[in-house]
PDB file of C-alpha atoms in Angstrom:
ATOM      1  CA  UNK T1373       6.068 -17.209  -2.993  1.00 65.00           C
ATOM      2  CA  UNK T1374       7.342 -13.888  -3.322  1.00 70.00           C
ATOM      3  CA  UNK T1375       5.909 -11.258  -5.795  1.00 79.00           C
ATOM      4  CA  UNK T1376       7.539  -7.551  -6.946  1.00 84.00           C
ATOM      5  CA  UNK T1377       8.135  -4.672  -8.712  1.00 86.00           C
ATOM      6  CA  UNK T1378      10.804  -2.443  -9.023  1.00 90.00           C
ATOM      7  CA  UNK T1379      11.584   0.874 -10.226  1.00 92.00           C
ATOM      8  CA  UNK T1380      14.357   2.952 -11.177  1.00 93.00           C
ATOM      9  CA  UNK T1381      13.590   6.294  -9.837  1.00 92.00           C
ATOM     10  CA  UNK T1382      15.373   9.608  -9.366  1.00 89.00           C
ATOM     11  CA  UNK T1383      14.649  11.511  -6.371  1.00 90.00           C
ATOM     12  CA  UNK T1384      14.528   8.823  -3.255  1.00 92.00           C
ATOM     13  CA  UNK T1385      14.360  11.492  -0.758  1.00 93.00           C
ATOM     14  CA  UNK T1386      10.949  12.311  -2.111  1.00 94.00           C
ATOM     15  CA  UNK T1387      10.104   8.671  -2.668  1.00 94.00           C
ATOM     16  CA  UNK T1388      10.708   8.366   0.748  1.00 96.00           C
ATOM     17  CA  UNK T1389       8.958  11.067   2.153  1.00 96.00           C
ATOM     18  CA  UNK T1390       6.135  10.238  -0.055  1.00 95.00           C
ATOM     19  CA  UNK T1391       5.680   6.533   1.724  1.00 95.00           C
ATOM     20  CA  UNK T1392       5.747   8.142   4.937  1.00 96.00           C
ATOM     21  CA  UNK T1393       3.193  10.310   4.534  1.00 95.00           C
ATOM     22  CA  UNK T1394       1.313   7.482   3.470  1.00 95.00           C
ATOM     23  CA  UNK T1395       1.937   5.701   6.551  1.00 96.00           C
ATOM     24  CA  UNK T1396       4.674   3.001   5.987  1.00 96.00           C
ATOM     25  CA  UNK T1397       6.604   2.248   9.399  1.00 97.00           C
ATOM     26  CA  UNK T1398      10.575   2.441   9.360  1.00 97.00           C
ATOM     27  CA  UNK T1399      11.990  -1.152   9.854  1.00 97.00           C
ATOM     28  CA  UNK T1400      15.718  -0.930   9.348  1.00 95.00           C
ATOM     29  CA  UNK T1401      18.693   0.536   7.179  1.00 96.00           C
ATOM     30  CA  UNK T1402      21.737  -1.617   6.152  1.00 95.00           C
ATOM     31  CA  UNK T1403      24.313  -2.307   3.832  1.00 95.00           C
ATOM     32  CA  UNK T1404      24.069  -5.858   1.974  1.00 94.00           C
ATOM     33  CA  UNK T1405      26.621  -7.318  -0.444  1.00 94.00           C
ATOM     34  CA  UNK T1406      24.987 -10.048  -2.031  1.00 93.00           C
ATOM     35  CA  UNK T1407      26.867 -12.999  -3.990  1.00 94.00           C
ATOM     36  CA  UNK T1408      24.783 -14.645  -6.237  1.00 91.00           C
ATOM     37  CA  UNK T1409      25.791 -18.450  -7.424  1.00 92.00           C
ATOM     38  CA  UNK T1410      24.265 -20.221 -10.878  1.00 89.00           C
ATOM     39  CA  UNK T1411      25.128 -22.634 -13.307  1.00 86.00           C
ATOM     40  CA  UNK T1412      23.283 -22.909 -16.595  1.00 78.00           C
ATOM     41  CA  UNK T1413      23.500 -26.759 -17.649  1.00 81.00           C
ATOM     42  CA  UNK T1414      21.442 -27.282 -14.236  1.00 78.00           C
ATOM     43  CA  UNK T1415      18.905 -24.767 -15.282  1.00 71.00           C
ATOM     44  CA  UNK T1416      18.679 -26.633 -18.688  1.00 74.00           C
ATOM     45  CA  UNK T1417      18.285 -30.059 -16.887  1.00 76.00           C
ATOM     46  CA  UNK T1418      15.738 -29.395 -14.548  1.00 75.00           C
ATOM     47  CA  UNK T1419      13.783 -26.898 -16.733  1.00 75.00           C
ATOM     48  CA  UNK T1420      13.828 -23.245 -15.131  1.00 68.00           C
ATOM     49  CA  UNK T1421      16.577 -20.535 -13.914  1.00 79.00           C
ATOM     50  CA  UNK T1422      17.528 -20.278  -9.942  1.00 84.00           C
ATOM     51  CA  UNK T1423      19.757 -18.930  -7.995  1.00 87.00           C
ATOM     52  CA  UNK T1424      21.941 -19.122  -4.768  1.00 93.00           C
ATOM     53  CA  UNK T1425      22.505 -15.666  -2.853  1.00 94.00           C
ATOM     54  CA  UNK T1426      24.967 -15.426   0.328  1.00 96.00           C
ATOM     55  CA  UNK T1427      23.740 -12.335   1.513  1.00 95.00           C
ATOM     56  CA  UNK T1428      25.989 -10.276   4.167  1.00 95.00           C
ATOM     57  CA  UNK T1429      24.379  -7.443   6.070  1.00 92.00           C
ATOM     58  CA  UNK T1430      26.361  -6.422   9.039  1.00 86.00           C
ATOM     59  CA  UNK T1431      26.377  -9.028  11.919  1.00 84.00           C
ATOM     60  CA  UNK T1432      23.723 -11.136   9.906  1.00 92.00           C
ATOM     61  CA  UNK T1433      24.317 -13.878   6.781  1.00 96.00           C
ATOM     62  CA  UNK T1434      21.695 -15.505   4.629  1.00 96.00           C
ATOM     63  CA  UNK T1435      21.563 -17.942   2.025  1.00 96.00           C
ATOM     64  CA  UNK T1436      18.513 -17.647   0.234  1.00 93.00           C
ATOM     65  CA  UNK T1437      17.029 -19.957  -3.075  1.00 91.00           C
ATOM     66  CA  UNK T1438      15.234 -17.312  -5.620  1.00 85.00           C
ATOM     67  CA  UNK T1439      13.594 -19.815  -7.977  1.00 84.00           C
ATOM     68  CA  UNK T1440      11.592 -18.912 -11.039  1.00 77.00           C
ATOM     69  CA  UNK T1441       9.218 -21.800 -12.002  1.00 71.00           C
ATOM     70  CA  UNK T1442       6.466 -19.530 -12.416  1.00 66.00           C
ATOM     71  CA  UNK T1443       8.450 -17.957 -15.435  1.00 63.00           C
ATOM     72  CA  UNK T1444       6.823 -14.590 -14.736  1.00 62.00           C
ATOM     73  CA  UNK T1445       9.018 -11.666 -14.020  1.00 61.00           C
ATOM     74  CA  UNK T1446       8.867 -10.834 -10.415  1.00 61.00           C
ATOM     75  CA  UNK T1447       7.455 -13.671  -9.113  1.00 68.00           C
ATOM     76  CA  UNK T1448       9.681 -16.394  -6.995  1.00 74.00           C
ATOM     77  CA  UNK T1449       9.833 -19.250  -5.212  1.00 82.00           C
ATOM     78  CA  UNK T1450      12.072 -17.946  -2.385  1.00 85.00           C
ATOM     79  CA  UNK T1451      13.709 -19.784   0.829  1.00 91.00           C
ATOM     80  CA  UNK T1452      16.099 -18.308   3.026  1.00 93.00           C
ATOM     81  CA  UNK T1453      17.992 -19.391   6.019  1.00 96.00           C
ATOM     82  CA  UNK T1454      20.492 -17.881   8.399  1.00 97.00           C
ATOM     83  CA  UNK T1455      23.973 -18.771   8.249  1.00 96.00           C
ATOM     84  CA  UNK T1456      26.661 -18.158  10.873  1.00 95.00           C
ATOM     85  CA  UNK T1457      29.612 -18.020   8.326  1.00 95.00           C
ATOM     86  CA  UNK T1458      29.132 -16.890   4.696  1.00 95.00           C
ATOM     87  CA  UNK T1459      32.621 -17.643   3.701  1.00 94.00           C
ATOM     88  CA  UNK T1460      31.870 -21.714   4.559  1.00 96.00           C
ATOM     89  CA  UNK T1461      28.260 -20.966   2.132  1.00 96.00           C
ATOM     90  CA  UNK T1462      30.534 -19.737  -0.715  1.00 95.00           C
ATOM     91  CA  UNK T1463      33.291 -22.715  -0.734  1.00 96.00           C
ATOM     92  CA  UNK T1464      29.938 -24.975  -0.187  1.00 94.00           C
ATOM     93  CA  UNK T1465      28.347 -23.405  -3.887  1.00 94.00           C
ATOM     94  CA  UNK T1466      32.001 -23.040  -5.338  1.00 94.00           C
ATOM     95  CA  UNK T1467      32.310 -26.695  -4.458  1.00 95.00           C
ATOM     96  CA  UNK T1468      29.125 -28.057  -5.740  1.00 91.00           C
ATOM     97  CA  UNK T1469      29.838 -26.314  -9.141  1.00 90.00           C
ATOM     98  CA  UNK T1470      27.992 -23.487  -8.962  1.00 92.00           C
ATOM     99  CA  UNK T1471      29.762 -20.387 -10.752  1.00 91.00           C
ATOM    100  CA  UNK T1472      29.625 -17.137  -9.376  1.00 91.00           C
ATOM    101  CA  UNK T1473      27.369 -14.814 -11.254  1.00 88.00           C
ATOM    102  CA  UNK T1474      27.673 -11.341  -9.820  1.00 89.00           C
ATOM    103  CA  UNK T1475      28.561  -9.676  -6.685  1.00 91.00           C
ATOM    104  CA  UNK T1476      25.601  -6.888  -5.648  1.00 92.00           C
ATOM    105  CA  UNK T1477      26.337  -4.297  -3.237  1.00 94.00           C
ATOM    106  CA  UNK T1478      24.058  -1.657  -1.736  1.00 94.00           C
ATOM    107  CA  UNK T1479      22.522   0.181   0.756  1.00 96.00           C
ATOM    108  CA  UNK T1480      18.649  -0.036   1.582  1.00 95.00           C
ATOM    109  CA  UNK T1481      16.288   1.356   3.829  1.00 97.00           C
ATOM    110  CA  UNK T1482      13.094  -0.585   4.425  1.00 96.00           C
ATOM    111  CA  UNK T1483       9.526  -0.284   4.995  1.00 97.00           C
ATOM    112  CA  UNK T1484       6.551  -1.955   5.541  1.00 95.00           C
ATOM    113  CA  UNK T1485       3.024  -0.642   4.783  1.00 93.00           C
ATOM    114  CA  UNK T1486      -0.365  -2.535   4.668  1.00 89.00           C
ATOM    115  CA  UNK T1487       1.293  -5.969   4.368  1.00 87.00           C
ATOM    116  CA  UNK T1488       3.788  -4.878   2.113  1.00 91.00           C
ATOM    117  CA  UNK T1489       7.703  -4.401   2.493  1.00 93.00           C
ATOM    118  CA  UNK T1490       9.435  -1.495   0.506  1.00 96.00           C
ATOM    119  CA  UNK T1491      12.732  -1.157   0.238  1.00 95.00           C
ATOM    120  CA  UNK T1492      14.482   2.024  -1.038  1.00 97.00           C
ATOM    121  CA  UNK T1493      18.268   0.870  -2.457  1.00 95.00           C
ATOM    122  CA  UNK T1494      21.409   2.278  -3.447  1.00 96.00           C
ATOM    123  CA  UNK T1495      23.005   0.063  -5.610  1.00 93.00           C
ATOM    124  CA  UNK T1496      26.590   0.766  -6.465  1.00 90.00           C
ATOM    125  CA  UNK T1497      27.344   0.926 -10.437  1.00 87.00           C
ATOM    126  CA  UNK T1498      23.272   0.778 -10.932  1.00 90.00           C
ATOM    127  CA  UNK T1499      21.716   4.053  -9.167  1.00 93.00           C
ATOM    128  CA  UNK T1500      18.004   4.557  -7.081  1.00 95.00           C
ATOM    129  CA  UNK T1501      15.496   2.301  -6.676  1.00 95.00           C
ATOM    130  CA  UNK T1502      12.086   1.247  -4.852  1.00 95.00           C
ATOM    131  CA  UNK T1503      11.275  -2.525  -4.666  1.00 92.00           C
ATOM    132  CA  UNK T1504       7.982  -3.541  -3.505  1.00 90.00           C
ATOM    133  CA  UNK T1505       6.907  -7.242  -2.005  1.00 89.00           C
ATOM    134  CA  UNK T1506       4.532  -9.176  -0.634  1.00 83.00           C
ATOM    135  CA  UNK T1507       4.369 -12.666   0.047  1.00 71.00           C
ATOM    136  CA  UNK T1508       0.449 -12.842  -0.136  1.00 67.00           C
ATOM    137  CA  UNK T1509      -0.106 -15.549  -3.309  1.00 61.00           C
ATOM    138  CA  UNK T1510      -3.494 -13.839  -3.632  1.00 64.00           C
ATOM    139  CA  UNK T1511      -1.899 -10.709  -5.457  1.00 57.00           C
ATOM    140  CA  UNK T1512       0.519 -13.230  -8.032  1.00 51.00           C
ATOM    141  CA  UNK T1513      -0.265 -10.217 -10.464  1.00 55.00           C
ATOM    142  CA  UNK T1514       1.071  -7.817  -8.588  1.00 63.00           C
ATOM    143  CA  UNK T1515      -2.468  -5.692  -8.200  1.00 77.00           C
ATOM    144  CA  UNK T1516      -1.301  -4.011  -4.597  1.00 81.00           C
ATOM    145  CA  UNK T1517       2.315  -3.381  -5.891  1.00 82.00           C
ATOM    146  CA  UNK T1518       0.786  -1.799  -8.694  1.00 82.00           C
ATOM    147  CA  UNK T1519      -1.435   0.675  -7.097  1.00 87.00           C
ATOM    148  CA  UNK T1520       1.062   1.732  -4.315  1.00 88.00           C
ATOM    149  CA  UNK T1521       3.225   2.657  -7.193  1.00 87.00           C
ATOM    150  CA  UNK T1522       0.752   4.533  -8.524  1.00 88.00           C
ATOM    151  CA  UNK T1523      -0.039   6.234  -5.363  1.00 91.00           C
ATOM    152  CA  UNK T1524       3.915   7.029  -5.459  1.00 90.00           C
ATOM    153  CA  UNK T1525       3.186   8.574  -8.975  1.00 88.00           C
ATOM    154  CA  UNK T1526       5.857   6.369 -10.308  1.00 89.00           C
ATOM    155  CA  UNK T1527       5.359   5.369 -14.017  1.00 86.00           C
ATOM    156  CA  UNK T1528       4.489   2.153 -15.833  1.00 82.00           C
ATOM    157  CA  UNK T1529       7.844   3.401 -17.704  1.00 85.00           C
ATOM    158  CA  UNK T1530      10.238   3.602 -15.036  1.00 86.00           C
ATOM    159  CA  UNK T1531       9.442  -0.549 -14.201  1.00 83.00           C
ATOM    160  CA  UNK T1532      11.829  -2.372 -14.418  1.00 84.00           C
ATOM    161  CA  UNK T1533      11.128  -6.143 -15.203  1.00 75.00           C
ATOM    162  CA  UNK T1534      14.976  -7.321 -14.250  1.00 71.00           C
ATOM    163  CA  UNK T1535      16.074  -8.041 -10.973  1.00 75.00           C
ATOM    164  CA  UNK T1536      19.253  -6.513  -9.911  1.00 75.00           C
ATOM    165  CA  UNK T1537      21.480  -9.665 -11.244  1.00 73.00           C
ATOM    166  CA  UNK T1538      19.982  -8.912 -14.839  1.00 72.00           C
ATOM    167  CA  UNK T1539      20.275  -5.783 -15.053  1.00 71.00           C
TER     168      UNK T1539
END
């Protein structure tokens, strides 16, 4: 299960020097164009939204299953495996029916601090954000991402309750 929260935010440099000071570690900074692959009769059938991503991020591809049976806004049922050829993962999700529902490109810098990974994106067409997640089902309200956002003195206003598809 994966839980966050995301905010669209103005100055990253200072969002980023903020988490450092509070001790996140540098993991890694990438580019990732994301396809993501729905259909809507199959989310009517079986009862809740999902979707396919082929993700691309340099010599790396991923095809990960963001499901939202929980129906609360940040929260997913997430599985992800890697892929030697995305092209082959596309035909497979063209070929099964699956539409393509947006293509997502952007740049992200991530972080991890106390159990939690923050990513800093660039998202082309969309602007600056900070996305915060942690896979720890104890915090399914989002209690830690909440307070490191408030350490970050980022507002309940700038939230954003859409993922990057939606919005």
């Amino acid at each position: 299960m994966e839980i966050e929260i995301r905010a669209k935010i103005n100055n990253l440099e200072q969002i980023e020097q903020n988490i450092i000071k509070l001790g996140a570690k540098f993991v890694k900074e990438t580019t990732q164009l994301d396809e993501y692959f729905g259909e809507v009769s199959l989310y009517q059938k079986i009862g809740y939204s999902f979707l396919m991503r082929v993700r691309i991020e340099k010599d790396k591809n991923f095809i990960t299953y963001k499901g939202a049976k929980t129906k609360i806004d940040g929260v997913w049922e997430e599985y992800e495996v890697k892929i030697d050829d995305a092209s082959k993962a596309i035909k497979l999700f063209t070929a099964m029916g699956l539409e393509k529902v947006i293509l997502v490109s952007k740049h992200r810098k991530e972080y991890t601090l106390d159990g939690l990974t923050i990513c800093l994106d660039v998202i082309n067409d969309l602007g600056h954000f900070i996305e915060i997640e942690s896979l720890d089902s104890k915090d399914f309200n989002g209690d830690k991402l909440k307070k490191l956002m408030q350490k970050l003195n980022i507002k309940e206003n700038q939230l954003i309750h859409k993922g990057y598809v939606t919005m």
